[in-house]
């Protein structure tokens, strides 16, 4: 019987990581679910749902050769599959500003208190090493309404962070 | 109630033909299609190919959304967009693609020519959510799904993709 596992992977970025890892999984009889794969800094990272017949150990064994040859660190946990139950975000928040410690904690803290459930968050550090800027993009569900989130953001904006909230209304046709 | 085809049904990828006969049978089909659209969760539009009829027919009704520019119930037959202006990203889902939504670039305002249910030529200008719904439904007539137009979630704050208009 197949179980779902969540595979976390990080390694120095180079061409072929996705191809080699997924080929090893395919050869081992695995089926893939949803994934987030992205270069962060100089590393390549993967979070990947893997359907596999065996145990954490047997899944690790399937990947040991590719992990060794490509210098990848891999971690595997069991997870509930729960596919086909997407949560639809109804609000999008973009934040940017001169980079400094605390932007994420500050902004997401205020938003969480106002009822935000984050569905997707992506962030980048841009600009130059001397003058870095932080850019963050959040899709989420406004559990206590959009107005509550707007008020929470106003406080953050007063403290010098650029933040914009846009309701998402999916057009279903 | 008509049955909705869902992707990966290949029939959704085919080109639909112009309507030439505005007869009683067409009126009955439009009524059935409307009923099917209104039964869908949040459905503000539907195109004939979604129910397996490969003719250039689409219905749009965004009047359930408050405070937006809209023309009420629209039966669009042989529709053609004669002018596109601006580009805007928005989220779309589709009754033929359950449990998935994605971001798509659409023209912000359009000028549309079409035949109504009686075959009379009509022209409207519209924008925003209604224009998005019309463009989404018209894509079905050319065998295109919103999946064909997805833009990356990442970086869309600063990057803009060029809209691929019909030749």
mmCIF file of C-alpha atoms in Angstrom:
data_model
loop_
_atom_site.group_PDB
_atom_site.id
_atom_site.type_symbol
_atom_site.label_atom_id
_atom_site.label_comp_id
_atom_site.label_asym_id
_atom_site.label_seq_id
_atom_site.Cartn_x
_atom_site.Cartn_y
_atom_site.Cartn_z
ATOM 1 C CA UNK A 1 0.000 0.000 0.000
ATOM 2 C CA UNK A 2 1.324 3.412 -0.974
ATOM 3 C CA UNK A 3 1.976 6.144 1.624
ATOM 4 C CA UNK A 4 2.652 9.817 1.138
ATOM 5 C CA UNK A 5 5.976 11.213 2.249
ATOM 6 C CA UNK A 6 7.321 14.744 2.170
ATOM 7 C CA UNK A 7 10.850 14.909 0.873
ATOM 8 C CA UNK A 8 12.966 17.964 1.705
ATOM 9 C CA UNK A 9 16.155 18.410 -0.220
ATOM 10 C CA UNK A 10 18.924 20.993 -0.370
ATOM 11 C CA UNK A 11 22.208 21.088 -2.249
ATOM 12 C CA UNK A 12 24.557 23.427 -4.076
ATOM 13 C CA UNK A 13 22.720 24.463 -7.225
ATOM 14 C CA UNK A 14 23.751 22.786 -10.491
ATOM 15 C CA UNK A 15 21.912 21.602 -13.597
ATOM 16 C CA UNK A 16 20.186 18.211 -13.369
ATOM 17 C CA UNK A 17 19.176 17.958 -9.711
ATOM 18 C CA UNK A 18 15.441 17.688 -10.438
ATOM 19 C CA UNK A 19 15.987 15.318 -13.357
ATOM 20 C CA UNK A 20 18.242 12.931 -11.426
ATOM 21 C CA UNK A 21 16.206 12.920 -8.218
ATOM 22 C CA UNK A 22 12.883 12.358 -9.964
ATOM 23 C CA UNK A 23 14.370 9.678 -12.248
ATOM 24 C CA UNK A 24 15.595 7.758 -9.193
ATOM 25 C CA UNK A 25 12.114 8.041 -7.655
ATOM 26 C CA UNK A 26 10.447 6.935 -10.882
ATOM 27 C CA UNK A 27 12.805 3.977 -11.225
ATOM 28 C CA UNK A 28 11.890 3.062 -7.641
ATOM 29 C CA UNK A 29 8.185 2.958 -8.484
ATOM 30 C CA UNK A 30 7.248 6.223 -6.744
ATOM 31 C CA UNK A 31 4.523 8.625 -7.789
ATOM 32 C CA UNK A 32 4.948 12.369 -7.253
ATOM 33 C CA UNK A 33 2.407 14.797 -5.804
ATOM 34 C CA UNK A 34 2.644 18.548 -5.364
ATOM 35 C CA UNK A 35 6.006 20.241 -5.112
ATOM 36 C CA UNK A 36 7.841 23.459 -4.540
ATOM 37 C CA UNK A 37 11.309 23.557 -6.079
ATOM 38 C CA UNK A 38 13.364 26.702 -6.100
ATOM 39 C CA UNK A 39 16.855 28.131 -6.081
ATOM 40 C CA UNK A 40 17.514 30.022 -2.831
ATOM 41 C CA UNK A 41 20.798 31.874 -2.604
ATOM 42 C CA UNK A 42 23.309 29.501 -4.189
ATOM 43 C CA UNK A 43 21.413 26.384 -3.196
ATOM 44 C CA UNK A 44 18.657 24.461 -4.865
ATOM 45 C CA UNK A 45 15.802 23.341 -2.643
ATOM 46 C CA UNK A 46 12.970 20.872 -3.094
ATOM 47 C CA UNK A 47 9.856 20.145 -1.055
ATOM 48 C CA UNK A 48 8.157 17.248 -2.773
ATOM 49 C CA UNK A 49 5.244 14.910 -2.062
ATOM 50 C CA UNK A 50 6.244 11.347 -2.892
ATOM 51 C CA UNK A 51 3.887 8.363 -2.973
ATOM 52 C CA UNK A 52 5.919 5.269 -2.064
ATOM 53 C CA UNK A 53 5.114 1.655 -1.224
ATOM 54 C CA UNK A 54 7.743 1.215 1.480
ATOM 55 C CA UNK A 55 9.154 2.962 4.518
ATOM 56 C CA UNK A 56 11.150 6.155 5.133
ATOM 57 C CA UNK A 57 14.237 3.953 5.113
ATOM 58 C CA UNK A 58 13.482 2.303 1.761
ATOM 59 C CA UNK A 59 12.743 5.718 0.229
ATOM 60 C CA UNK A 60 16.072 7.030 1.535
ATOM 61 C CA UNK A 61 17.782 4.025 -0.042
ATOM 62 C CA UNK A 62 16.250 4.817 -3.436
ATOM 63 C CA UNK A 63 17.904 8.234 -3.304
ATOM 64 C CA UNK A 64 21.244 7.455 -1.658
ATOM 65 C CA UNK A 65 23.211 7.138 -4.912
ATOM 66 C CA UNK A 66 21.978 10.400 -6.412
ATOM 67 C CA UNK A 67 22.321 12.199 -3.057
ATOM 68 C CA UNK A 68 25.943 11.135 -2.738
ATOM 69 C CA UNK A 69 26.904 11.880 -6.326
ATOM 70 C CA UNK A 70 25.259 15.324 -6.375
ATOM 71 C CA UNK A 71 25.991 16.363 -2.793
ATOM 72 C CA UNK A 72 22.354 16.618 -1.703
ATOM 73 C CA UNK A 73 21.023 16.592 1.844
ATOM 74 C CA UNK A 74 17.701 14.818 2.008
ATOM 75 C CA UNK A 75 15.160 14.555 4.781
ATOM 76 C CA UNK A 76 11.958 12.484 4.617
ATOM 77 C CA UNK A 77 8.823 12.553 6.789
ATOM 78 C CA UNK A 78 5.521 10.744 6.559
ATOM 79 C CA UNK A 79 2.565 13.008 5.695
ATOM 80 C CA UNK A 80 -1.162 12.872 5.033
ATOM 81 C CA UNK A 81 -1.676 13.085 1.264
ATOM 82 C CA UNK A 82 -4.928 15.042 1.288
ATOM 83 C CA UNK A 83 -4.752 15.983 -2.398
ATOM 84 C CA UNK A 84 -7.711 17.491 -4.288
ATOM 85 C CA UNK A 85 -8.639 19.788 -1.403
ATOM 86 C CA UNK A 86 -7.018 23.046 -2.442
ATOM 87 C CA UNK A 87 -7.710 26.010 -0.219
ATOM 88 C CA UNK A 88 -8.481 29.034 -2.376
ATOM 89 C CA UNK A 89 -6.702 32.228 -1.347
ATOM 90 C CA UNK A 90 -8.912 35.315 -1.310
ATOM 91 C CA UNK A 91 -6.267 37.920 -0.634
ATOM 92 C CA UNK A 92 -2.821 38.769 -1.932
ATOM 93 C CA UNK A 93 -0.317 40.864 -0.007
ATOM 94 C CA UNK A 94 2.900 42.233 -1.378
ATOM 95 C CA UNK A 95 5.501 43.752 0.890
ATOM 96 C CA UNK A 96 8.832 45.324 0.105
ATOM 97 C CA UNK A 97 11.353 47.596 1.698
ATOM 98 C CA UNK A 98 14.977 48.159 2.661
ATOM 99 C CA UNK A 99 16.047 44.838 4.119
ATOM 100 C CA UNK A 100 16.370 44.604 7.879
ATOM 101 C CA UNK A 101 15.776 41.918 10.485
ATOM 102 C CA UNK A 102 12.170 41.515 11.570
ATOM 103 C CA UNK A 103 10.138 42.385 8.456
ATOM 104 C CA UNK A 104 8.611 38.933 8.112
ATOM 105 C CA UNK A 105 7.959 38.467 11.822
ATOM 106 C CA UNK A 106 6.451 41.910 12.091
ATOM 107 C CA UNK A 107 4.221 41.763 9.024
ATOM 108 C CA UNK A 108 3.049 38.170 9.397
ATOM 109 C CA UNK A 109 2.541 38.682 13.137
ATOM 110 C CA UNK A 110 0.172 41.566 12.515
ATOM 111 C CA UNK A 111 -1.618 39.672 9.742
ATOM 112 C CA UNK A 112 -1.969 36.447 11.747
ATOM 113 C CA UNK A 113 -3.569 38.395 14.561
ATOM 114 C CA UNK A 114 -6.028 39.821 12.001
ATOM 115 C CA UNK A 115 -6.990 36.333 10.863
ATOM 116 C CA UNK A 116 -4.727 35.612 7.890
ATOM 117 C CA UNK A 117 -4.015 32.003 6.983
ATOM 118 C CA UNK A 118 -1.032 31.907 4.615
ATOM 119 C CA UNK A 119 -1.448 29.558 1.656
ATOM 120 C CA UNK A 120 1.688 30.576 -0.220
ATOM 121 C CA UNK A 121 4.597 32.840 0.662
ATOM 122 C CA UNK A 122 7.539 33.652 -1.532
ATOM 123 C CA UNK A 123 10.258 36.108 -0.755
ATOM 124 C CA UNK A 124 13.434 37.370 -2.322
ATOM 125 C CA UNK A 125 16.350 39.529 -1.342
ATOM 126 C CA UNK A 126 17.136 41.895 -4.197
ATOM 127 C CA UNK A 127 19.119 45.078 -4.626
ATOM 128 C CA UNK A 128 22.846 45.078 -3.936
ATOM 129 C CA UNK A 129 24.828 43.577 -1.084
ATOM 130 C CA UNK A 130 25.362 47.107 0.229
ATOM 131 C CA UNK A 131 21.708 48.101 -0.094
ATOM 132 C CA UNK A 132 19.596 44.947 -0.052
ATOM 133 C CA UNK A 133 15.842 45.111 -0.458
ATOM 134 C CA UNK A 134 13.382 42.524 0.793
ATOM 135 C CA UNK A 135 10.392 41.531 -1.336
ATOM 136 C CA UNK A 136 7.644 39.255 -0.067
ATOM 137 C CA UNK A 137 4.548 37.977 -1.784
ATOM 138 C CA UNK A 138 1.769 36.271 0.204
ATOM 139 C CA UNK A 139 -1.419 34.526 -0.929
ATOM 140 C CA UNK A 140 -3.770 33.734 1.899
ATOM 141 C CA UNK A 141 -7.244 33.345 3.270
ATOM 142 C CA UNK A 142 -8.676 36.270 5.231
ATOM 143 C CA UNK A 143 -10.322 34.377 8.092
ATOM 144 C CA UNK A 144 -11.696 37.528 9.696
ATOM 145 C CA UNK A 145 -12.318 39.547 6.556
ATOM 146 C CA UNK A 146 -10.256 41.849 4.370
ATOM 147 C CA UNK A 147 -10.902 44.974 6.462
ATOM 148 C CA UNK A 148 -9.164 43.451 9.490
ATOM 149 C CA UNK A 149 -6.085 42.737 7.384
ATOM 150 C CA UNK A 150 -6.141 46.270 5.926
ATOM 151 C CA UNK A 151 -6.050 47.776 9.418
ATOM 152 C CA UNK A 152 -3.218 45.468 10.426
ATOM 153 C CA UNK A 153 -1.226 46.490 7.357
ATOM 154 C CA UNK A 154 -1.772 50.206 8.013
ATOM 155 C CA UNK A 155 0.193 49.858 11.246
ATOM 156 C CA UNK A 156 3.058 48.181 9.407
ATOM 157 C CA UNK A 157 2.985 50.812 6.661
ATOM 158 C CA UNK A 158 3.300 53.603 9.250
ATOM 159 C CA UNK A 159 6.547 51.982 10.316
ATOM 160 C CA UNK A 160 8.053 52.457 6.870
ATOM 161 C CA UNK A 161 7.375 49.153 5.089
ATOM 162 C CA UNK A 162 5.667 49.274 1.709
ATOM 163 C CA UNK A 163 2.720 46.883 1.804
ATOM 164 C CA UNK A 164 -0.223 46.433 -0.501
ATOM 165 C CA UNK A 165 -3.260 44.218 -0.139
ATOM 166 C CA UNK A 166 -5.379 43.120 -3.090
ATOM 167 C CA UNK A 167 -8.472 40.935 -2.772
ATOM 168 C CA UNK A 168 -8.368 37.936 -5.089
ATOM 169 C CA UNK A 169 -11.640 37.103 -6.732
ATOM 170 C CA UNK A 170 -11.190 33.964 -8.788
ATOM 171 C CA UNK A 171 -13.247 34.004 -11.982
ATOM 172 C CA UNK A 172 -14.712 30.524 -12.405
ATOM 173 C CA UNK A 173 -16.063 29.887 -15.867
ATOM 174 C CA UNK B 1 -28.668 19.833 -16.737
ATOM 175 C CA UNK B 2 -25.904 19.071 -19.187
ATOM 176 C CA UNK B 3 -22.818 17.086 -18.299
ATOM 177 C CA UNK B 4 -19.598 19.131 -18.015
ATOM 178 C CA UNK B 5 -16.533 17.722 -19.737
ATOM 179 C CA UNK B 6 -13.460 17.881 -17.535
ATOM 180 C CA UNK B 7 -9.843 17.971 -18.609
ATOM 181 C CA UNK B 8 -7.980 15.706 -19.582
ATOM 182 C CA UNK B 9 -10.912 15.069 -21.924
ATOM 183 C CA UNK B 10 -9.283 15.841 -25.290
ATOM 184 C CA UNK B 11 -12.520 17.184 -26.740
ATOM 185 C CA UNK B 12 -11.944 20.382 -24.754
ATOM 186 C CA UNK B 13 -8.935 21.079 -26.969
ATOM 187 C CA UNK B 14 -10.787 21.214 -30.264
ATOM 188 C CA UNK B 15 -11.870 24.177 -32.358
ATOM 189 C CA UNK B 16 -15.581 25.003 -32.398
ATOM 190 C CA UNK B 17 -17.580 25.924 -35.500
ATOM 191 C CA UNK B 18 -19.619 29.068 -36.199
ATOM 192 C CA UNK B 19 -23.347 29.003 -35.514
ATOM 193 C CA UNK B 20 -25.408 29.472 -38.681
ATOM 194 C CA UNK B 21 -28.882 28.464 -37.557
ATOM 195 C CA UNK B 22 -30.697 30.574 -34.941
ATOM 196 C CA UNK B 23 -33.624 28.200 -34.534
ATOM 197 C CA UNK B 24 -35.790 26.820 -31.723
ATOM 198 C CA UNK B 25 -33.308 24.041 -31.076
ATOM 199 C CA UNK B 26 -30.646 26.684 -30.397
ATOM 200 C CA UNK B 27 -32.952 28.480 -27.952
ATOM 201 C CA UNK B 28 -33.520 25.216 -26.072
ATOM 202 C CA UNK B 29 -29.779 24.557 -25.945
ATOM 203 C CA UNK B 30 -29.127 28.088 -24.597
ATOM 204 C CA UNK B 31 -31.677 27.469 -21.824
ATOM 205 C CA UNK B 32 -30.048 24.141 -20.912
ATOM 206 C CA UNK B 33 -26.597 25.723 -21.008
ATOM 207 C CA UNK B 34 -27.719 28.559 -18.730
ATOM 208 C CA UNK B 35 -29.179 26.103 -16.242
ATOM 209 C CA UNK B 36 -25.879 24.197 -16.223
ATOM 210 C CA UNK B 37 -23.881 27.414 -15.703
ATOM 211 C CA UNK B 38 -26.035 28.517 -12.783
ATOM 212 C CA UNK B 39 -25.764 25.086 -11.119
ATOM 213 C CA UNK B 40 -21.951 25.309 -11.077
ATOM 214 C CA UNK B 41 -20.301 26.592 -7.897
ATOM 215 C CA UNK B 42 -19.698 30.296 -8.470
ATOM 216 C CA UNK B 43 -19.905 29.795 -12.207
ATOM 217 C CA UNK B 44 -20.163 33.155 -13.984
ATOM 218 C CA UNK B 45 -19.708 31.767 -17.455
ATOM 219 C CA UNK B 46 -19.853 28.669 -19.594
ATOM 220 C CA UNK B 47 -18.988 27.780 -23.164
ATOM 221 C CA UNK B 48 -20.730 25.239 -25.379
ATOM 222 C CA UNK B 49 -17.642 23.000 -25.802
ATOM 223 C CA UNK B 50 -17.647 22.459 -22.017
ATOM 224 C CA UNK B 51 -20.825 20.434 -22.479
ATOM 225 C CA UNK B 52 -19.645 18.710 -25.643
ATOM 226 C CA UNK B 53 -21.292 20.971 -28.231
ATOM 227 C CA UNK B 54 -18.583 22.318 -30.491
ATOM 228 C CA UNK B 55 -20.172 25.543 -31.634
ATOM 229 C CA UNK B 56 -19.102 29.135 -30.974
ATOM 230 C CA UNK B 57 -21.513 29.829 -28.125
ATOM 231 C CA UNK B 58 -20.695 31.235 -24.675
ATOM 232 C CA UNK B 59 -22.774 32.557 -21.791
ATOM 233 C CA UNK B 60 -21.557 35.099 -19.261
ATOM 234 C CA UNK B 61 -23.374 36.585 -16.289
ATOM 235 C CA UNK B 62 -21.332 38.369 -13.636
ATOM 236 C CA UNK B 63 -24.302 40.230 -12.154
ATOM 237 C CA UNK B 64 -23.923 38.261 -8.894
ATOM 238 C CA UNK B 65 -20.738 40.281 -8.216
ATOM 239 C CA UNK B 66 -21.602 43.599 -6.619
ATOM 240 C CA UNK B 67 -20.371 46.971 -7.802
ATOM 241 C CA UNK B 68 -18.653 46.056 -11.049
ATOM 242 C CA UNK B 69 -19.070 47.118 -14.641
ATOM 243 C CA UNK B 70 -21.316 44.522 -16.267
ATOM 244 C CA UNK B 71 -24.003 43.872 -18.860
ATOM 245 C CA UNK B 72 -26.076 41.250 -17.029
ATOM 246 C CA UNK B 73 -26.835 37.985 -18.780
ATOM 247 C CA UNK B 74 -25.020 37.715 -22.117
ATOM 248 C CA UNK B 75 -25.586 35.029 -24.718
ATOM 249 C CA UNK B 76 -22.570 35.366 -27.005
ATOM 250 C CA UNK B 77 -22.799 33.640 -30.358
ATOM 251 C CA UNK B 78 -19.927 33.775 -32.833
ATOM 252 C CA UNK B 79 -18.208 36.349 -30.580
ATOM 253 C CA UNK B 80 -15.186 38.241 -31.764
ATOM 254 C CA UNK B 81 -12.981 40.640 -29.822
ATOM 255 C CA UNK B 82 -12.217 43.534 -32.147
ATOM 256 C CA UNK B 83 -10.203 45.613 -29.711
ATOM 257 C CA UNK B 84 -8.015 44.786 -26.701
ATOM 258 C CA UNK B 85 -6.635 47.360 -24.261
ATOM 259 C CA UNK B 86 -4.293 46.981 -21.299
ATOM 260 C CA UNK B 87 -3.199 43.820 -19.513
ATOM 261 C CA UNK B 88 -4.084 42.665 -16.063
ATOM 262 C CA UNK B 89 -3.346 39.569 -14.042
ATOM 263 C CA UNK B 90 -6.182 37.764 -12.305
ATOM 264 C CA UNK B 91 -7.030 34.424 -10.809
ATOM 265 C CA UNK B 92 -9.135 31.968 -12.771
ATOM 266 C CA UNK B 93 -10.708 28.609 -12.249
ATOM 267 C CA UNK B 94 -12.848 26.520 -14.554
ATOM 268 C CA UNK B 95 -15.680 24.033 -14.162
ATOM 269 C CA UNK B 96 -13.736 21.837 -16.598
ATOM 270 C CA UNK B 97 -10.612 21.926 -14.383
ATOM 271 C CA UNK B 98 -11.756 21.109 -10.818
ATOM 272 C CA UNK B 99 -9.679 21.884 -7.716
ATOM 273 C CA UNK B 100 -7.188 24.219 -9.348
ATOM 274 C CA UNK B 101 -6.961 27.960 -9.879
ATOM 275 C CA UNK B 102 -4.152 29.937 -11.401
ATOM 276 C CA UNK B 103 -3.083 33.394 -12.485
ATOM 277 C CA UNK B 104 -3.717 34.471 -16.047
ATOM 278 C CA UNK B 105 -3.045 37.701 -17.939
ATOM 279 C CA UNK B 106 -6.043 39.114 -19.795
ATOM 280 C CA UNK B 107 -6.813 42.297 -21.648
ATOM 281 C CA UNK B 108 -8.216 44.846 -19.206
ATOM 282 C CA UNK B 109 -10.858 46.219 -21.563
ATOM 283 C CA UNK B 110 -12.266 44.777 -24.755
ATOM 284 C CA UNK B 111 -14.668 45.664 -27.528
ATOM 285 C CA UNK B 112 -16.740 42.646 -28.441
ATOM 286 C CA UNK B 113 -18.900 41.908 -31.469
ATOM 287 C CA UNK B 114 -21.285 38.966 -31.341
ATOM 288 C CA UNK B 115 -24.698 37.685 -32.364
ATOM 289 C CA UNK B 116 -27.371 37.472 -29.710
ATOM 290 C CA UNK B 117 -29.772 34.525 -29.331
ATOM 291 C CA UNK B 118 -31.917 35.873 -32.170
ATOM 292 C CA UNK B 119 -28.928 36.293 -34.476
ATOM 293 C CA UNK B 120 -28.857 40.107 -34.199
ATOM 294 C CA UNK B 121 -25.436 41.709 -34.350
ATOM 295 C CA UNK B 122 -24.383 43.371 -31.067
ATOM 296 C CA UNK B 123 -21.358 45.347 -29.940
ATOM 297 C CA UNK B 124 -20.322 46.008 -26.347
ATOM 298 C CA UNK B 125 -17.353 47.513 -24.574
ATOM 299 C CA UNK B 126 -16.476 46.103 -21.192
ATOM 300 C CA UNK B 127 -13.613 45.680 -18.751
ATOM 301 C CA UNK B 128 -12.393 44.054 -15.562
ATOM 302 C CA UNK B 129 -14.062 40.921 -14.248
ATOM 303 C CA UNK B 130 -16.648 40.737 -17.042
ATOM 304 C CA UNK B 131 -13.994 41.145 -19.732
ATOM 305 C CA UNK B 132 -11.959 38.399 -18.039
ATOM 306 C CA UNK B 133 -14.965 36.057 -17.990
ATOM 307 C CA UNK B 134 -15.661 36.719 -21.683
ATOM 308 C CA UNK B 135 -12.037 36.090 -22.687
ATOM 309 C CA UNK B 136 -11.935 32.879 -20.615
ATOM 310 C CA UNK B 137 -15.127 31.552 -22.226
ATOM 311 C CA UNK B 138 -14.056 32.558 -25.722
ATOM 312 C CA UNK B 139 -10.820 30.610 -25.266
ATOM 313 C CA UNK B 140 -12.925 27.440 -24.935
ATOM 314 C CA UNK B 141 -14.217 28.063 -28.480
ATOM 315 C CA UNK B 142 -10.641 27.827 -29.738
ATOM 316 C CA UNK B 143 -9.801 24.741 -27.676
ATOM 317 C CA UNK B 144 -7.813 26.721 -25.113
ATOM 318 C CA UNK B 145 -8.030 26.362 -21.340
ATOM 319 C CA UNK B 146 -6.736 28.828 -18.750
ATOM 320 C CA UNK B 147 -4.044 26.196 -18.185
ATOM 321 C CA UNK B 148 -2.646 27.287 -21.570
ATOM 322 C CA UNK B 149 -2.163 30.838 -20.266
ATOM 323 C CA UNK B 150 -0.872 30.364 -16.707
ATOM 324 C CA UNK B 151 1.738 32.822 -15.504
ATOM 325 C CA UNK B 152 4.199 32.114 -12.723
ATOM 326 C CA UNK B 153 3.113 33.045 -9.237
ATOM 327 C CA UNK B 154 6.612 34.141 -8.421
ATOM 328 C CA UNK B 155 7.931 37.519 -9.537
ATOM 329 C CA UNK B 156 4.668 38.711 -11.008
ATOM 330 C CA UNK B 157 5.009 41.760 -8.781
ATOM 331 C CA UNK B 158 7.562 43.270 -11.124
ATOM 332 C CA UNK B 159 7.417 41.287 -14.340
ATOM 333 C CA UNK B 160 4.724 41.368 -16.930
ATOM 334 C CA UNK B 161 4.127 38.833 -19.654
ATOM 335 C CA UNK B 162 2.934 39.815 -23.077
ATOM 336 C CA UNK B 163 -0.625 38.848 -23.842
ATOM 337 C CA UNK B 164 -0.944 36.478 -26.783
ATOM 338 C CA UNK B 165 -3.801 37.846 -28.831
ATOM 339 C CA UNK B 166 -5.629 35.894 -31.474
ATOM 340 C CA UNK B 167 -4.333 36.370 -35.024
#
